[in-house]
């Protein structure tokens, strides 16, 4: 998912523009640092569930 796709989906579920911009900025910063950030899909799932724990555990199980 691209940053613009993330932006569109995040706006659709009611995430503020400031939070979206911050999330995209952190995602890009992690990439520049050579780190692997959470995918935009994982971030959206966590926002929709209002909890990161379930998404984090699923991500660990997948890797």
mmCIF file of C-alpha atoms in Angstrom:
data_model
loop_
_atom_site.group_PDB
_atom_site.id
_atom_site.type_symbol
_atom_site.label_atom_id
_atom_site.label_comp_id
_atom_site.label_asym_id
_atom_site.label_seq_id
_atom_site.Cartn_x
_atom_site.Cartn_y
_atom_site.Cartn_z
ATOM 1 C CA UNK A 1 0.000 0.000 0.000
ATOM 2 C CA UNK A 2 1.343 3.419 -0.894
ATOM 3 C CA UNK A 3 1.284 6.459 1.360
ATOM 4 C CA UNK A 4 -1.511 7.975 -0.731
ATOM 5 C CA UNK A 5 -3.603 4.807 -0.506
ATOM 6 C CA UNK A 6 -3.032 4.809 3.247
ATOM 7 C CA UNK A 7 -4.038 8.471 3.428
ATOM 8 C CA UNK A 8 -7.299 7.815 1.558
ATOM 9 C CA UNK A 9 -8.247 4.797 3.679
ATOM 10 C CA UNK A 10 -7.268 6.505 6.929
ATOM 11 C CA UNK A 11 -9.362 9.571 6.100
ATOM 12 C CA UNK A 12 -12.288 7.278 5.264
ATOM 13 C CA UNK A 13 -12.238 5.778 8.774
ATOM 14 C CA UNK A 14 -11.931 9.155 10.471
ATOM 15 C CA UNK A 15 -8.245 9.482 11.303
ATOM 16 C CA UNK A 16 -7.187 13.134 11.454
ATOM 17 C CA UNK A 17 -4.882 14.599 8.837
ATOM 18 C CA UNK A 18 -2.316 15.414 11.517
ATOM 19 C CA UNK A 19 -2.235 11.782 12.683
ATOM 20 C CA UNK A 20 -2.019 10.558 9.088
ATOM 21 C CA UNK A 21 0.876 12.911 8.308
ATOM 22 C CA UNK A 22 2.676 11.849 11.493
ATOM 23 C CA UNK A 23 2.225 8.154 10.673
ATOM 24 C CA UNK A 24 3.495 8.582 7.110
ATOM 25 C CA UNK A 25 6.447 10.631 8.381
ATOM 26 C CA UNK A 26 7.436 7.943 10.894
ATOM 27 C CA UNK A 27 7.006 5.209 8.282
ATOM 28 C CA UNK A 28 9.308 7.036 5.858
ATOM 29 C CA UNK A 29 11.830 7.818 8.620
ATOM 30 C CA UNK A 30 12.071 4.137 9.555
ATOM 31 C CA UNK A 31 12.671 3.251 5.901
ATOM 32 C CA UNK A 32 15.433 5.887 5.608
ATOM 33 C CA UNK A 33 17.070 4.453 8.728
ATOM 34 C CA UNK A 34 17.059 0.969 7.187
ATOM 35 C CA UNK A 35 14.428 -0.305 9.608
ATOM 36 C CA UNK A 36 11.300 -2.246 8.749
ATOM 37 C CA UNK A 37 8.235 -0.270 9.817
ATOM 38 C CA UNK A 38 4.801 -1.726 10.383
ATOM 39 C CA UNK A 39 2.947 -1.893 7.098
ATOM 40 C CA UNK A 40 0.260 0.650 6.375
ATOM 41 C CA UNK A 41 -2.234 -2.226 6.409
ATOM 42 C CA UNK A 42 -1.158 -3.191 9.943
ATOM 43 C CA UNK A 43 -1.424 0.411 11.080
ATOM 44 C CA UNK A 44 -4.959 0.705 9.704
ATOM 45 C CA UNK A 45 -5.963 -2.576 11.339
ATOM 46 C CA UNK A 46 -4.632 -1.382 14.699
ATOM 47 C CA UNK A 47 -6.445 1.949 14.385
ATOM 48 C CA UNK A 48 -9.721 0.206 13.526
ATOM 49 C CA UNK A 49 -9.418 -2.211 16.460
ATOM 50 C CA UNK A 50 -8.291 0.596 18.801
ATOM 51 C CA UNK A 51 -5.531 -1.768 19.960
ATOM 52 C CA UNK A 52 -2.124 -2.701 18.637
ATOM 53 C CA UNK A 53 -1.708 -5.895 20.652
ATOM 54 C CA UNK A 54 -3.736 -8.220 18.425
ATOM 55 C CA UNK A 55 -2.179 -6.817 15.242
ATOM 56 C CA UNK A 56 1.327 -7.005 16.750
ATOM 57 C CA UNK A 57 0.867 -10.631 17.806
ATOM 58 C CA UNK A 58 -0.456 -11.568 14.353
ATOM 59 C CA UNK A 59 2.545 -9.868 12.759
ATOM 60 C CA UNK A 60 4.960 -11.786 14.988
ATOM 61 C CA UNK A 61 3.268 -15.073 14.128
ATOM 62 C CA UNK A 62 3.555 -14.306 10.401
ATOM 63 C CA UNK A 63 7.292 -13.565 10.550
#
